[in-house]
Every structure is written in structure tokens, then in C-alpha cells.
Coordinates of C-alpha atoms in Angstrom, one line a residue:
X1 CA 95.2 103.3 110.5
X2 CA 96.7 104.1 107.1
X3 CA 95.9 101.4 104.5
X4 CA 97.1 103.1 101.3
X5 CA 100.1 104.9 99.9
X6 CA 100.2 107.5 97.2
X7 CA 101.8 106.1 94.1
X8 CA 104.1 108.0 91.7
X9 CA 101.0 108.9 89.6
X10 CA 99.3 110.4 92.7
X11 CA 96.7 107.6 93.0
X12 CA 96.2 105.7 96.3
X13 CA 97.3 102.1 96.3
X14 CA 97.4 99.3 98.9
X15 CA 100.2 100.1 101.4
X16 CA 102.0 96.8 100.8
X17 CA 103.2 97.7 97.3
X18 CA 104.9 100.8 98.6
X19 CA 106.9 102.7 96.0
X20 CA 108.6 99.6 94.5
X21 CA 108.1 99.6 90.7
X22 CA 107.7 95.9 90.3
X23 CA 105.2 95.6 93.2
X24 CA 103.2 98.5 91.8
X25 CA 103.0 96.9 88.4
X26 CA 102.0 93.6 90.0
X27 CA 99.4 95.3 92.2
X28 CA 97.9 97.3 89.3
X29 CA 97.9 94.6 86.6
X30 CA 97.3 91.3 88.5
X31 CA 96.6 91.3 92.2
X32 CA 92.9 90.6 93.0
X33 CA 91.6 90.2 89.4
X34 CA 89.8 86.9 89.1
X35 CA 91.6 84.0 87.2
X36 CA 90.1 80.8 85.8
X37 CA 93.1 79.6 83.8
X38 CA 94.4 76.3 85.3
X39 CA 98.0 77.1 84.4
X40 CA 98.0 80.5 86.0
X41 CA 96.3 79.1 89.1
X42 CA 98.8 76.3 89.4
X43 CA 101.7 78.7 88.9
X44 CA 100.4 80.9 91.7
X45 CA 99.9 77.9 94.1
X46 CA 103.5 76.9 93.4
X47 CA 105.0 80.4 93.8
X48 CA 103.0 81.0 97.0
X49 CA 104.6 77.7 98.3
X50 CA 108.1 79.0 97.4
X51 CA 107.3 82.3 99.1
X52 CA 106.8 80.6 102.5
X53 CA 109.2 82.2 104.9
X54 CA 110.3 84.8 102.2
X55 CA 109.1 88.1 100.8
X56 CA 106.9 88.2 97.7
X57 CA 109.2 90.7 96.1
X58 CA 111.9 88.0 96.1
X59 CA 109.7 85.6 94.3
X60 CA 108.3 88.2 91.9
X61 CA 111.8 89.2 90.8
X62 CA 112.6 85.5 90.0
X63 CA 109.2 84.7 88.5
X64 CA 110.5 84.6 84.9
X65 CA 113.3 82.3 85.9
X66 CA 110.7 80.0 87.7
X67 CA 108.6 80.0 84.5
X68 CA 111.5 79.1 82.4
X69 CA 112.8 76.1 84.5
X70 CA 109.3 74.8 85.3
X71 CA 108.2 74.8 81.6
X72 CA 105.8 77.8 82.1
X73 CA 104.1 75.8 84.8
X74 CA 102.6 73.3 82.4
X75 CA 101.1 70.7 84.8
X76 CA 101.5 67.7 82.5
X77 CA 105.2 68.5 81.8
X78 CA 106.1 69.1 85.4
X79 CA 104.3 65.9 86.5
X80 CA 106.8 64.0 84.3
X81 CA 109.9 65.6 86.0
X82 CA 112.4 63.1 87.5
X83 CA 115.1 63.1 90.1
X84 CA 117.4 64.4 87.5
X85 CA 115.2 67.5 87.1
X86 CA 115.2 68.0 90.8
X87 CA 119.0 68.1 90.8
X88 CA 119.0 70.4 87.8
X89 CA 116.7 72.8 89.6
X90 CA 118.7 72.7 92.8
X91 CA 121.7 73.8 90.8
X92 CA 119.9 76.8 89.2
X93 CA 120.7 80.1 91.0
X94 CA 117.8 81.8 89.2
X95 CA 115.2 80.3 91.6
X96 CA 114.8 79.4 95.2
X97 CA 116.9 76.3 95.7
X98 CA 114.9 74.5 98.3
X99 CA 114.6 70.8 97.8
X100 CA 111.3 70.4 99.7
X101 CA 109.6 73.2 97.7
X102 CA 110.9 71.9 94.4
X103 CA 109.8 68.4 95.1
X104 CA 106.4 69.8 96.3
X105 CA 105.9 71.5 92.9
X106 CA 106.5 68.1 91.1
X107 CA 104.3 66.3 93.5
X108 CA 101.5 68.9 93.3
X109 CA 101.6 68.7 89.5
X110 CA 100.9 65.0 89.7
X111 CA 98.1 65.6 92.3
X112 CA 96.7 68.4 90.1
X113 CA 96.4 66.0 87.1
X114 CA 94.5 63.6 89.4
X115 CA 92.2 66.4 90.5
X116 CA 91.6 67.6 87.0
X117 CA 90.6 64.1 85.9
X118 CA 88.0 63.9 88.7
X119 CA 86.8 67.5 88.8
X120 CA 87.1 68.7 85.2
X121 CA 89.5 71.6 86.0
X122 CA 91.6 72.9 88.7
X123 CA 89.7 76.2 88.5
X124 CA 86.3 74.6 89.1
X125 CA 87.6 72.9 92.2
X126 CA 89.4 76.0 93.6
X127 CA 86.6 78.4 93.0
X128 CA 84.2 76.3 95.1
X129 CA 86.2 77.7 98.1
X130 CA 85.5 81.4 97.3
X131 CA 84.6 83.1 100.5
X132 CA 81.3 85.0 100.9
X133 CA 82.3 88.7 100.6
X134 CA 79.6 89.6 103.1
X135 CA 81.2 87.4 105.7
X136 CA 84.7 88.9 105.4
X137 CA 85.9 91.8 107.7
X138 CA 87.7 94.9 106.5
X139 CA 90.3 94.3 103.7
X140 CA 93.8 93.1 104.7
X141 CA 92.8 92.3 108.3
X142 CA 93.1 88.5 107.9
X143 CA 95.8 86.1 107.1
X144 CA 93.5 83.1 106.9
X145 CA 89.8 82.4 106.7
X146 CA 87.5 79.4 107.2
X147 CA 87.6 78.7 103.4
X148 CA 91.4 78.8 103.2
X149 CA 91.5 76.3 106.1
X150 CA 89.0 74.1 104.4
X151 CA 90.8 74.2 101.1
X152 CA 94.2 73.5 102.8
X153 CA 92.7 70.5 104.6
X154 CA 91.2 69.1 101.4
X155 CA 94.3 69.6 99.3
X156 CA 96.5 68.0 102.0
X157 CA 94.1 65.1 102.1
X158 CA 94.6 64.7 98.4
X159 CA 98.4 64.6 98.9
X160 CA 99.4 68.2 98.1
X161 CA 102.3 69.9 99.9
X162 CA 103.1 73.4 100.9
X163 CA 99.4 74.4 100.9
X164 CA 98.8 75.7 104.4
X165 CA 95.9 78.0 105.1
X166 CA 98.0 81.2 105.2
X167 CA 99.6 80.3 101.8
X168 CA 96.1 79.6 100.4
X169 CA 94.7 82.8 101.8
X170 CA 97.4 84.8 99.9
X171 CA 96.5 82.7 96.8
X172 CA 92.9 83.7 97.2
X173 CA 93.8 87.4 97.5
X174 CA 96.0 87.4 94.5
X175 CA 93.8 85.2 92.2
X176 CA 90.6 87.2 92.9
X177 CA 88.7 84.8 95.1
X178 CA 88.7 87.7 97.5
X179 CA 88.8 91.4 96.8
X180 CA 91.2 92.5 99.5
X181 CA 92.3 95.8 98.0
X182 CA 92.1 98.5 100.7
X183 CA 88.9 100.5 100.8
X184 CA 90.7 103.6 99.6
X185 CA 92.7 101.9 96.9
X186 CA 91.9 103.2 93.4
X187 CA 91.7 99.6 92.1
X188 CA 89.2 98.2 94.6
X189 CA 86.2 99.2 92.4
X190 CA 87.9 97.8 89.3
X191 CA 88.4 94.5 90.9
X192 CA 84.9 94.5 92.3
X193 CA 83.6 95.1 88.7
X194 CA 85.8 92.3 87.3
X195 CA 84.5 89.9 90.0
X196 CA 80.9 90.8 89.2
X197 CA 81.6 90.1 85.4
X198 CA 83.6 87.0 86.1
X199 CA 82.0 83.6 85.2
X200 CA 82.8 81.1 87.9
X201 CA 84.1 77.9 86.3
X202 CA 81.9 74.8 86.8
X203 CA 84.2 72.3 85.1

């Protein structure tokens, strides 16, 4: 089965990015590289929640709008959003105007503050659920794993919303908890190197 596509520069890339310029840039610059910054991790959790039922390209094309209206995904600022902010966001055509998803971001910011107070950082908590690379099958053959189910269960127990196991597996792929680049993708070795050099956050 073909798992890569030849990009405009002649290099093999994961099939999912196709020949779409914005997806190629996202694939090459971000997808799979490990992240320990709480703001970036929280942003991705929120955007993966907005993607539910939609295409990632749709979310990516609106990402700067999301960043603008959600205060660059500052957890403390979003946690202070009110019903007036919900109505403001529902009227903004630059984002996905879904009340449940918007309210989930605000709720999850509040839950993230609680988690950070207890655990030290969002990153330290999330990276505890990094799957064992040796236990994973071939790249891009799963949509969930035991760790994404466990993380989903724990976040829901803590009151988070729109954090199902499929959403969290996509989060793990993108934030580098898993190197899911295709075996033939030119970036797989770069991501593997980045993961080896990455210091897992403890707090």
C-alpha cells in the first residue's frame, strides 16, 4: 500500500498532506515534532476538538483566526471568558461557530488551570501518556491506542470536554508523543532524532 506522495521538491511525504501547500508546510514544520510548551499543547487540544467531524485543512486555514479570538490560547485569559464572550465567538465567521465546542474550550481552560496547579504543568501531565514506540504497529495504521483511551478517560474524569480517544490520538501524532510519519517519509528520521533529543517535562 502506498503511504507517501512525492512532493513538489521531489521528496516523499506522508500521503495525507497530498499536494496542498498549507498541509505540506504543516507536515514539514510541525507535525510529529515533540512539544513541551503548555500554550501550544492547549491550543492543539482545542483545535483537535474543533476538528471533530471536520477536515484538518478547514481548521488549519482558520487557525490564525482561532488564535486571535482565543487570545493566542492563553489558558488564564480564556478561563475568564464569560457568556458574552461565547456570544461574541458565535458571531465570528472566521472560526467554527459551534456552541458546544466553544464552551468546551472555555471549560477546558478552567480545567487546565486546575491541572497545572496540581501537576506543575500541562506538558508534564500529558507526556506521562506517551506510548511505548516498540508497542506501536506500523505508522498511520491506528486511530486510537491504549494510551489515548487512558488519557481520554482521565481528562473526562477531571471534567474536560471534546477529548475522545480518537481526538487525543491525533493530538499525540501532531505533538510528537508518537512518531507516526510513514516509514518512507523523508521527515521520519528527523522527527525520530528530535524525539531522542527531547527532554520529557517532569513539572
